[in-house]
GROMACS .gro file of C-alpha atoms in nm:
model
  400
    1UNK     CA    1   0.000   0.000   0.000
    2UNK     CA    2   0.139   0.350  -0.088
    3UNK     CA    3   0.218   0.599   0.160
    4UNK     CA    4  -0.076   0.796  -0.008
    5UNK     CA    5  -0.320   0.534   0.100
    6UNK     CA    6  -0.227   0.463   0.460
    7UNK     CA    7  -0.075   0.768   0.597
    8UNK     CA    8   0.269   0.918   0.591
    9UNK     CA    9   0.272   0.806   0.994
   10UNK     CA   10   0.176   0.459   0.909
   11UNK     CA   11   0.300   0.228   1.204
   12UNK     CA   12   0.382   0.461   1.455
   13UNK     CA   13   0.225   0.393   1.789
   14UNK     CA   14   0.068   0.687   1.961
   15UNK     CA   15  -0.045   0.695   2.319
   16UNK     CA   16  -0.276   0.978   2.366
   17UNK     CA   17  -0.332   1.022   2.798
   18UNK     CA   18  -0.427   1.377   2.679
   19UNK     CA   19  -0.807   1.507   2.742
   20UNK     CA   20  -1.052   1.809   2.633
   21UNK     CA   21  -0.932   1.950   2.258
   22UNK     CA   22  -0.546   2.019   2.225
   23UNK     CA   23  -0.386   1.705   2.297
   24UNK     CA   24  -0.629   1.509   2.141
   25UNK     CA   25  -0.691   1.710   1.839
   26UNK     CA   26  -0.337   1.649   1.798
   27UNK     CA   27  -0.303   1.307   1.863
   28UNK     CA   28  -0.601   1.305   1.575
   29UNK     CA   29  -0.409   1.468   1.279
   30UNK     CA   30  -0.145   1.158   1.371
   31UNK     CA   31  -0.454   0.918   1.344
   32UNK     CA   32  -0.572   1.089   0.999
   33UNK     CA   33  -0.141   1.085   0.843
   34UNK     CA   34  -0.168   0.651   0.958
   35UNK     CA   35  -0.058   0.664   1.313
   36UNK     CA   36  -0.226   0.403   1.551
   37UNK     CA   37  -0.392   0.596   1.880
   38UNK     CA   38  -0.443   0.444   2.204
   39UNK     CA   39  -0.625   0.700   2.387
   40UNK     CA   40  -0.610   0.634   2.760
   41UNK     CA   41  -0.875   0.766   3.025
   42UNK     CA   42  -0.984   0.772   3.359
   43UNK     CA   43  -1.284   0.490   3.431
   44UNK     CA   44  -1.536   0.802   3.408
   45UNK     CA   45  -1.388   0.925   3.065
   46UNK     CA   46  -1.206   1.223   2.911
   47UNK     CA   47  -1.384   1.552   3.086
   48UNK     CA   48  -1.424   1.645   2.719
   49UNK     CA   49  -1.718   1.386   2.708
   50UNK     CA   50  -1.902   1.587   2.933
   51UNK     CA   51  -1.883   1.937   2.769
   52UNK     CA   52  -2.193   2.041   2.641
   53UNK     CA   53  -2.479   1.832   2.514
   54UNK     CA   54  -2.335   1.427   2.481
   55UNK     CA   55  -2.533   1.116   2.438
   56UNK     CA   56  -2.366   0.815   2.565
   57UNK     CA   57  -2.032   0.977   2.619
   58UNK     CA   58  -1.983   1.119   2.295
   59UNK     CA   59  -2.008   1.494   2.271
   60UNK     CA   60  -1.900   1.741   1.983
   61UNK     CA   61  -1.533   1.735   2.185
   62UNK     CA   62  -1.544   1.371   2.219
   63UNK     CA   63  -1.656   1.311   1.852
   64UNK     CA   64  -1.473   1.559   1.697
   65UNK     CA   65  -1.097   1.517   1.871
   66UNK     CA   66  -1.114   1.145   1.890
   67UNK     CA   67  -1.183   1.018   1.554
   68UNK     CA   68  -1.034   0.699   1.440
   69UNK     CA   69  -0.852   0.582   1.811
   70UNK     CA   70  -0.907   0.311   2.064
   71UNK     CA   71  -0.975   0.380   2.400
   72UNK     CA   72  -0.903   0.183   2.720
   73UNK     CA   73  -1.001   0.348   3.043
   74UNK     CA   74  -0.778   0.300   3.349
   75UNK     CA   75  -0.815   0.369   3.711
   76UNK     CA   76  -0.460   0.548   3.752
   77UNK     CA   77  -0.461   0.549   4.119
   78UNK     CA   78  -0.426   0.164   4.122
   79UNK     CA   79  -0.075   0.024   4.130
   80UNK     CA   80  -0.211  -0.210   3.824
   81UNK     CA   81  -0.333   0.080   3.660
   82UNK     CA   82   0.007   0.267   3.669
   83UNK     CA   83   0.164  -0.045   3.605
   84UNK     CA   84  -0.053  -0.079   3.282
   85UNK     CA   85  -0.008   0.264   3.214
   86UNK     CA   86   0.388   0.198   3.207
   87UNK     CA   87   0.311  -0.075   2.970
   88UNK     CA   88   0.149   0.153   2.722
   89UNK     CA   89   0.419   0.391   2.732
   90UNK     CA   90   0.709   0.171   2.751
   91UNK     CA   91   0.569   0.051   2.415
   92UNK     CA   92   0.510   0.371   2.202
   93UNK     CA   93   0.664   0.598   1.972
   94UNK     CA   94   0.504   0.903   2.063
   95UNK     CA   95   0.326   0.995   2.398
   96UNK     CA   96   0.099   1.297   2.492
   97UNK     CA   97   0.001   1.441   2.778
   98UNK     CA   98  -0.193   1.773   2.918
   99UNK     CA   99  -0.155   1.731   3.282
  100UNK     CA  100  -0.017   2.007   3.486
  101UNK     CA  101   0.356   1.992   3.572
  102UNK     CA  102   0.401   1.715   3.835
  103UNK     CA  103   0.140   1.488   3.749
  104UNK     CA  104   0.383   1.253   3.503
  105UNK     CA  105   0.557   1.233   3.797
  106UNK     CA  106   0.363   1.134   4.030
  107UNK     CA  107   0.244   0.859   3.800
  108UNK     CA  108   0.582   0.725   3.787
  109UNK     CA  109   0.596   0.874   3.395
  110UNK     CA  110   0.830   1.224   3.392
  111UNK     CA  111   0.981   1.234   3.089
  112UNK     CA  112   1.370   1.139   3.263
  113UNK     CA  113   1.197   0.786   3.381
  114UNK     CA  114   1.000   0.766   3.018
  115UNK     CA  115   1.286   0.858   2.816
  116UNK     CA  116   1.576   0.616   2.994
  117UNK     CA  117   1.299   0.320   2.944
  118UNK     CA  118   1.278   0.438   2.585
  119UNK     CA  119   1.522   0.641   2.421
  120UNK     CA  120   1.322   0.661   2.099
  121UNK     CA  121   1.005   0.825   2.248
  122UNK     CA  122   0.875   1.157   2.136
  123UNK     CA  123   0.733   1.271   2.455
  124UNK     CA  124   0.446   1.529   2.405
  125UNK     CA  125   0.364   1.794   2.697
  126UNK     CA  126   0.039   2.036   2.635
  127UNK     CA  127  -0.021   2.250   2.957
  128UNK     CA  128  -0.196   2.645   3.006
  129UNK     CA  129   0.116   2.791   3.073
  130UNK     CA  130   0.398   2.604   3.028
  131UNK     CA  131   0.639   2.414   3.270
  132UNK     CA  132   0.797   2.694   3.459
  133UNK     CA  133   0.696   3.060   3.605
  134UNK     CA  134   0.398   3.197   3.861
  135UNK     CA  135   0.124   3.041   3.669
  136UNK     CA  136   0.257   2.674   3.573
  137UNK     CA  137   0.040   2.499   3.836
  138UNK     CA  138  -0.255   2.692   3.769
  139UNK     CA  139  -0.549   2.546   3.563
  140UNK     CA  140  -0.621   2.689   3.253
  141UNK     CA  141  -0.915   2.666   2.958
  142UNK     CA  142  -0.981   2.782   2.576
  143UNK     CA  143  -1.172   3.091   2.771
  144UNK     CA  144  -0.904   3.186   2.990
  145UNK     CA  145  -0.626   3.220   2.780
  146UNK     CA  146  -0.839   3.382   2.513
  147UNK     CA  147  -0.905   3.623   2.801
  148UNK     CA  148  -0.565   3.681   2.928
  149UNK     CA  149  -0.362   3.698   2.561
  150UNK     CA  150  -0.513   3.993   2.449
  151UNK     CA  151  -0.807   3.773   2.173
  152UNK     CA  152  -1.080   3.912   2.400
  153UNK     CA  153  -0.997   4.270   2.379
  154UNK     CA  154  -0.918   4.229   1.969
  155UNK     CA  155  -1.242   4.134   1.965
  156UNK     CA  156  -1.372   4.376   2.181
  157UNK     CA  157  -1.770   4.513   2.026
  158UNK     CA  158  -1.774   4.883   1.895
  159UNK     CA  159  -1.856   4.966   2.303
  160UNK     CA  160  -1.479   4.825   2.405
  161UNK     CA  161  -1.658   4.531   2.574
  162UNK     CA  162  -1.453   4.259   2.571
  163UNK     CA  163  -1.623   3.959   2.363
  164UNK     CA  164  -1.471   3.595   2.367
  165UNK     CA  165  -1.434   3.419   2.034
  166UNK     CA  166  -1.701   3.158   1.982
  167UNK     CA  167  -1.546   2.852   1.890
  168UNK     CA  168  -1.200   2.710   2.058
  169UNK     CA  169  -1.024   2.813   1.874
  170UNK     CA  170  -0.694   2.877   2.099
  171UNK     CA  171  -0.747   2.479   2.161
  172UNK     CA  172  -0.756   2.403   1.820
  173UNK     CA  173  -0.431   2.607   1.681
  174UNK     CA  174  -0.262   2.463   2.016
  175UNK     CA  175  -0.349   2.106   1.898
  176UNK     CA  176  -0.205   2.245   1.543
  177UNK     CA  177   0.099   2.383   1.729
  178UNK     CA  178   0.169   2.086   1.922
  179UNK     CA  179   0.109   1.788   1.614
  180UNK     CA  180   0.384   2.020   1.422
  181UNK     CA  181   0.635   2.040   1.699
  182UNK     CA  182   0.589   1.639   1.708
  183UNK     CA  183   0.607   1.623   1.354
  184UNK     CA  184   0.961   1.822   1.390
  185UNK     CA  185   1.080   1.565   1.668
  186UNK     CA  186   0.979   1.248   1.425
  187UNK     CA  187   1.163   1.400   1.179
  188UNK     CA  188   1.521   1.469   1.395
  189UNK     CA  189   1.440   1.103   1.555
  190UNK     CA  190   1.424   0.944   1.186
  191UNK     CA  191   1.816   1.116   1.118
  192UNK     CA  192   1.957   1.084   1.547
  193UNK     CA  193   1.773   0.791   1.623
  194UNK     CA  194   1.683   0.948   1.964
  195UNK     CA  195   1.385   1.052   2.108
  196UNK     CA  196   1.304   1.409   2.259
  197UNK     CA  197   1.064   1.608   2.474
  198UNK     CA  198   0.791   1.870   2.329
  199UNK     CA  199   0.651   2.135   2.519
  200UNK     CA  200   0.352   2.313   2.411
  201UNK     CA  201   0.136   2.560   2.593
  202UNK     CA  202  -0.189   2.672   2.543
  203UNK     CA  203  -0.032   3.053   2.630
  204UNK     CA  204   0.252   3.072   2.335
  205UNK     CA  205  -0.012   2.900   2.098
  206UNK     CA  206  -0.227   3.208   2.182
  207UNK     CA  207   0.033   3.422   2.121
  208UNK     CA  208   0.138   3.279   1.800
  209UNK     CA  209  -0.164   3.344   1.641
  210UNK     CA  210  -0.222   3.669   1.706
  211UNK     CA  211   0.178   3.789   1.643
  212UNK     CA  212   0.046   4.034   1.350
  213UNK     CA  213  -0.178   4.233   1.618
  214UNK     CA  214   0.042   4.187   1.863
  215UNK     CA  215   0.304   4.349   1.659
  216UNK     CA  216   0.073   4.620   1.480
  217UNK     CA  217  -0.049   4.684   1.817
  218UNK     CA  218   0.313   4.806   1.943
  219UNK     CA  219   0.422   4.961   1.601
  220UNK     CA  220   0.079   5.192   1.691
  221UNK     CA  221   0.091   5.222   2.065
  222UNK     CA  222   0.148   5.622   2.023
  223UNK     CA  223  -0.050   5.738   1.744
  224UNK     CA  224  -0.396   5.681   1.639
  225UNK     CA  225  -0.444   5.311   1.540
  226UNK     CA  226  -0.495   5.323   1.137
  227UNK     CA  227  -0.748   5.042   0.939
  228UNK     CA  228  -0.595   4.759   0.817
  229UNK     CA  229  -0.781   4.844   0.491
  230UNK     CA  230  -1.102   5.073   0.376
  231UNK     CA  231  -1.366   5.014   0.304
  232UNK     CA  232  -1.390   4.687   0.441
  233UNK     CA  233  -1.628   4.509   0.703
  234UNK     CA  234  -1.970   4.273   0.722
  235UNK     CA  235  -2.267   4.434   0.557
  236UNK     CA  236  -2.618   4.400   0.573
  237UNK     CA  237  -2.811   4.271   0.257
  238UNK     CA  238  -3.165   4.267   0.182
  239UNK     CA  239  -3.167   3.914   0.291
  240UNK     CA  240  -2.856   3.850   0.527
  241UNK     CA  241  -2.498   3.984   0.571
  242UNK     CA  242  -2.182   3.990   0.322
  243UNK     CA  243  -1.819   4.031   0.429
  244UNK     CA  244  -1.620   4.250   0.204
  245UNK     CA  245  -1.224   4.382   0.175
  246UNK     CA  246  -1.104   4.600  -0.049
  247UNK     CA  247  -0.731   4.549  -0.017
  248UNK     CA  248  -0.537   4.764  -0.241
  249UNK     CA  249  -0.623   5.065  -0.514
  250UNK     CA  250  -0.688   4.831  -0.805
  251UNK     CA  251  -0.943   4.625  -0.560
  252UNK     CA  252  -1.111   4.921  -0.470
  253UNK     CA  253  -1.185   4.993  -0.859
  254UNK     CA  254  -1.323   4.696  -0.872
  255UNK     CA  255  -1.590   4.777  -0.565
  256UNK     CA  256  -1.616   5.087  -0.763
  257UNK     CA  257  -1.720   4.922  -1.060
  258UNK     CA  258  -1.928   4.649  -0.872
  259UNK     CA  259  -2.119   4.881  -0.703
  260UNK     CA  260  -2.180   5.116  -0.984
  261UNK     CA  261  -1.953   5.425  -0.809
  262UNK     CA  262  -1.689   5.453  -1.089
  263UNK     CA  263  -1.634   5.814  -0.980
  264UNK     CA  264  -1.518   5.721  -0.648
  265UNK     CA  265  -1.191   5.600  -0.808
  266UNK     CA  266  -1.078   5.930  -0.862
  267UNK     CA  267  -1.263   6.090  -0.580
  268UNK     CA  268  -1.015   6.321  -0.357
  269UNK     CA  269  -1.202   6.160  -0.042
  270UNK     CA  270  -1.121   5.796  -0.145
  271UNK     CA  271  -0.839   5.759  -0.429
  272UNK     CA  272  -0.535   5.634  -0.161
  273UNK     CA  273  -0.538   5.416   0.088
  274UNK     CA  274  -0.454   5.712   0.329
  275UNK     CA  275  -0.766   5.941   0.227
  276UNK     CA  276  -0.970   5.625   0.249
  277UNK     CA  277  -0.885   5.557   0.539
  278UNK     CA  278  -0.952   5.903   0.686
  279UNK     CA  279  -1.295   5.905   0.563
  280UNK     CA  280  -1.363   5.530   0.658
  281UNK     CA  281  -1.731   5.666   0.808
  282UNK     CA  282  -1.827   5.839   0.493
  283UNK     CA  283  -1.705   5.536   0.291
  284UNK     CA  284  -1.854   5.273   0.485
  285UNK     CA  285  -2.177   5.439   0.567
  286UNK     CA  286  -2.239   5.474   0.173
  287UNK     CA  287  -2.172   5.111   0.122
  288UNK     CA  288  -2.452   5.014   0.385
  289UNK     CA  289  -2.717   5.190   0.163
  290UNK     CA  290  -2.600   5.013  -0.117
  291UNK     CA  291  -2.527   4.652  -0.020
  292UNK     CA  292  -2.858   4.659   0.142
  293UNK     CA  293  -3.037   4.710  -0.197
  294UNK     CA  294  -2.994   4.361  -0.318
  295UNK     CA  295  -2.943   3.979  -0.180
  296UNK     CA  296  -2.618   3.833  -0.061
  297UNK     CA  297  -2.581   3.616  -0.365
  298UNK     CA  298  -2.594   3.916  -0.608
  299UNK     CA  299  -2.340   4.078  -0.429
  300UNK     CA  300  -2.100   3.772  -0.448
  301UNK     CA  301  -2.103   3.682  -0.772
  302UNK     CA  302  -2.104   4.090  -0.890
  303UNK     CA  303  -1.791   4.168  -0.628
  304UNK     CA  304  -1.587   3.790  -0.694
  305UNK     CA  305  -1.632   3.906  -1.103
  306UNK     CA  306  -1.484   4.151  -1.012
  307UNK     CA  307  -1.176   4.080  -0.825
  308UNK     CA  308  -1.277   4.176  -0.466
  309UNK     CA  309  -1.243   3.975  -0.189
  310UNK     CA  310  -1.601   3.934  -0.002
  311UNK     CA  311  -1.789   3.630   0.140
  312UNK     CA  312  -2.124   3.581   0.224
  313UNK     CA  313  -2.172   3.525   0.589
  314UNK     CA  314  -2.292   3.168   0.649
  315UNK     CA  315  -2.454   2.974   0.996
  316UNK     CA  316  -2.270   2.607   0.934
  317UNK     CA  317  -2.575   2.447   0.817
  318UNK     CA  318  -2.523   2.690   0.475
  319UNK     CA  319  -2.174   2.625   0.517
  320UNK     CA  320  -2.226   2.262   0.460
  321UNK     CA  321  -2.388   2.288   0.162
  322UNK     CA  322  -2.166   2.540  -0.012
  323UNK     CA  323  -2.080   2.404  -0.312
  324UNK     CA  324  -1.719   2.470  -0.269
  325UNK     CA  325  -1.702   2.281   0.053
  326UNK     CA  326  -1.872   1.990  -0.142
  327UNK     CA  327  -1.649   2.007  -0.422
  328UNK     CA  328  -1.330   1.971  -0.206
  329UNK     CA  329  -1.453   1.708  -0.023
  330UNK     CA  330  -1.368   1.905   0.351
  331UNK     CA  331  -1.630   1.715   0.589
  332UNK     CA  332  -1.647   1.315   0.679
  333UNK     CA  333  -2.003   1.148   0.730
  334UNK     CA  334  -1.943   0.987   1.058
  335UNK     CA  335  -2.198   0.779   1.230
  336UNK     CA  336  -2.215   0.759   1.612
  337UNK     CA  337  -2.473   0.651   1.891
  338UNK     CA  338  -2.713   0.894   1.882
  339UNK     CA  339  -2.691   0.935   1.484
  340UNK     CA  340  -2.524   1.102   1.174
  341UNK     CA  341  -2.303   1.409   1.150
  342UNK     CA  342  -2.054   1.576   0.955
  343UNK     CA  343  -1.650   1.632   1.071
  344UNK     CA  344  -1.410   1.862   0.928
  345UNK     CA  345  -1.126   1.626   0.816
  346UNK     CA  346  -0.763   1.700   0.888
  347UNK     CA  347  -0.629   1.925   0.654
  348UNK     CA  348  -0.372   1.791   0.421
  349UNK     CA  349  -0.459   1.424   0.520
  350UNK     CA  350  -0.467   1.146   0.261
  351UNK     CA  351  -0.852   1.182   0.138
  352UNK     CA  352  -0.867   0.778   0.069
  353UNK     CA  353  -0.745   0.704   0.445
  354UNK     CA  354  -1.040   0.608   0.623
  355UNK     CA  355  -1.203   0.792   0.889
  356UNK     CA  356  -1.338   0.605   1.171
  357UNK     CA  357  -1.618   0.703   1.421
  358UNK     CA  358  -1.447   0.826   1.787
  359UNK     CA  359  -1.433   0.504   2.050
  360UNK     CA  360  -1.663   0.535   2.363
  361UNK     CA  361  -1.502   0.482   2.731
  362UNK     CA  362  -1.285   0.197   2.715
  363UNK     CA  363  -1.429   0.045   2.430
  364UNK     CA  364  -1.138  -0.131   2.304
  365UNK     CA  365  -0.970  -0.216   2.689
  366UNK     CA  366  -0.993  -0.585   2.678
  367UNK     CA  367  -0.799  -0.589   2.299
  368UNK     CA  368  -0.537  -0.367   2.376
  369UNK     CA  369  -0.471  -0.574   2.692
  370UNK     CA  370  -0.439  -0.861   2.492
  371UNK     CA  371  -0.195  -0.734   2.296
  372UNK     CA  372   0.022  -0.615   2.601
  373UNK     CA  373   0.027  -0.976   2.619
  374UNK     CA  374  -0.208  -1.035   2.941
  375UNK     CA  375  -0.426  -1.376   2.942
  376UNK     CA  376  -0.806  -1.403   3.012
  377UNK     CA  377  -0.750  -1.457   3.381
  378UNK     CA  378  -0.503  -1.163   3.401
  379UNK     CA  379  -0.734  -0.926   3.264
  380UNK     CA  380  -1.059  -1.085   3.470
  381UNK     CA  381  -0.840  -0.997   3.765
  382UNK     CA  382  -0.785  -0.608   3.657
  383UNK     CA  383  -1.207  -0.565   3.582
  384UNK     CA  384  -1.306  -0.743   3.943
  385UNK     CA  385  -1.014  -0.520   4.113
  386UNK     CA  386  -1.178  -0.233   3.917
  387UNK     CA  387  -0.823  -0.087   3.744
  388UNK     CA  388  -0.986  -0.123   3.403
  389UNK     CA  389  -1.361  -0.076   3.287
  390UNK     CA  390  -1.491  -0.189   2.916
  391UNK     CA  391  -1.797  -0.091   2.710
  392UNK     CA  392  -1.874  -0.276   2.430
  393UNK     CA  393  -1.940  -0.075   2.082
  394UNK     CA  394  -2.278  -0.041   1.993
  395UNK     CA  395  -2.443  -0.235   1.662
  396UNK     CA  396  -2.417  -0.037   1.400
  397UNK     CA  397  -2.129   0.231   1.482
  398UNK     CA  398  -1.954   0.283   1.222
  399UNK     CA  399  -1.775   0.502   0.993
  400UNK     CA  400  -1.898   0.557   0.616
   0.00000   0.00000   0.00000
């Protein structure tokens, strides 16, 4: 089979311990590149299973960020459960983790004990705020660091109040982040031979996507703060809302012309980017009168025939049956307990690799126990001393 067809990653063993969205989102784009996941949770389940509305254990988080792995569910607090949990790890090629500093440790896993066991092992830390420093021990969420980076205040309504991003989207670049870094320590393993230790934090990943503000932020810090570009912004529509950007003087002919307002090219008000943006009101207020003369989909097809940059503003049900979306082939039909729905794949992943549905608590424990190489009565022993629990999948879950 080409490398295509199962996944640059094919045969590496991945043990995810991670929970919620970062870790296991990265642990995912492995899966979707060939890697084999063992996701590993406590007998209650990932906390991610529980976040927002979840039928049997499998919520958007759980669904989403778990697609394609095996789960066994162990009771960490046993000495059989850390001694499983050494098994796992003793056997894998990559290992992550989003505990706060000292758990590992505590679990008989820091990296030192990991690392001498297995020299080869990329060892995969995702924390709030890093190892080190006044806030290391501190808990942390998508929320708080969207609050304490600086994203709430860039997206702050037109009254300065503070808004907070609706998606996770500070998980989700983190689990980006953090699949990359491993991706960089698979790559030095394949020409040392030798294993090494990733640290990712929900803070830098923050950071890291925002450097542009960040930076335009200080280059502005003592004069007024200047548009990125005018006229741009969401308009209303006679029947919904339209994002548009004019980027650059020959974009802004093209509004011109879209919009029927050829003498605004050579206008005195509007024909630089500097009187533009000095009469961004006047500009902007003008294009609210007009964009809300017509429908969204007139003003699309007139503005993209034109050259302009502008997108009509979608809920995700519309999004899902954009035609573009469709034609690329950018969500997997995956079917789970409670029914059918649609997952973003993994950007850049083989499209032929198949996606499976994500496992529910520990519903492959008594398989991967067999192939640690424990026997019937072994692993009888570890369910009536209640280090593992198993639930069997349901008929009928699978992936299409």
């Amino acid at each position: 089979m080409s490398i295509v067809m199962s996944g640059a990653y094919a045969g590496l063993k991945v043990v995810d311990l991670s929970q919620g969205v970062a870790g296991p989102y990265c642990a995912r784009m492995l899966r979707e590149n060939g890697a084999e996941v063992t996701k590993v949770e406590p007998l209650d389940g990932d906390w991610g299973r529980g976040i927002g509305f979840a039928s049997d254990g499998l919520s958007a988080l759980a669904i989403v960020n778990n697609l394609g792995k095996r789960s066994i569910a162990i009771d960490a607090s046993t000495s059989n459960g850390r001694m499983l949990l050494r098994r796992l790890c003793k056997n894998a090629d990559v290992l992550i983790e989003s505990f706060r500093p000292g758990v590992m440790e505590r679990l008989g896993l820091s990296w030192n004990t990991m690392f001498e066991e297995n020299p080869r092992l990329i060892y995969v830390s995702v924390t709030a705020f890093g190892p080190t420093g006044p806030y290391a021990a501190r808990p942390g969420s998508d929320s708080t660091l969207q609050a304490m980076s600086g994203l709430m205040q860039a997206n702050a309504d037109k009254d300065g109040t503070p808004k907070k991003v609706g998606t996770v989207v500070v998980d989700a670049v983190t689990g980006v982040y953090a699949a990359h870094a491993t991706a960089a320590a698979l790559y030095k393993k394949s020409i040392t031979g030798q294993g090494s230790r990733v640290e990712v934090s929900l803070l830098e990943c923050a950071l890291a996507m925002q450097g542009n503000s960040i930076v335009d932020a200080d280059l502005t810090k003592d004069r007024s703060r200047v548009p990125l570009s005018v006229p741009a912004g969401t308009f209303m529509t006679s029947d919904g809302f339209i994002n548009v950007s004019s980027l650059h003087d020959r974009m802004f002919a093209g509004l011109c012309r879209a919009i029927g307002r050829d003498d605004w090219v050579t206008d005195s008000r509007f024909n630089s980017a500097e009187t533009r943006a000095e009469n961004a009101s006047a500009i902007n207020s003008m294009l609210e009168s007009i964009f809300a003369s017509r429908p969204s989909a007139y003003w699309e097809e007139t503005l993209s025939r034109e050259g302009v940059v502008c997108g009509v503003v979608k809920d995700y049900a519309s999004m899902q049956a954009d035609p573009q979306v469709r034609a690329l082939d950018l969500l997997c039909e995956i079917e789970h307990c409670s029914g059918v729905c649609e997952v973003p794949r993994v950007p850049g992943s083989p499209r032929n690799f198949p996606v499976d549905p994500a496992p529910r608590v520990g519903e492959n424990t008594v398989e991967i126990l067999e192939e640690l190489g424990f026997g019937e009565q072994e692993i009888q022993v570890f369910f009536e001393e209640g280090v593992v629990v198993h639930t069997p999948s349901p008929r009928g879950y699978v992936a299409n």
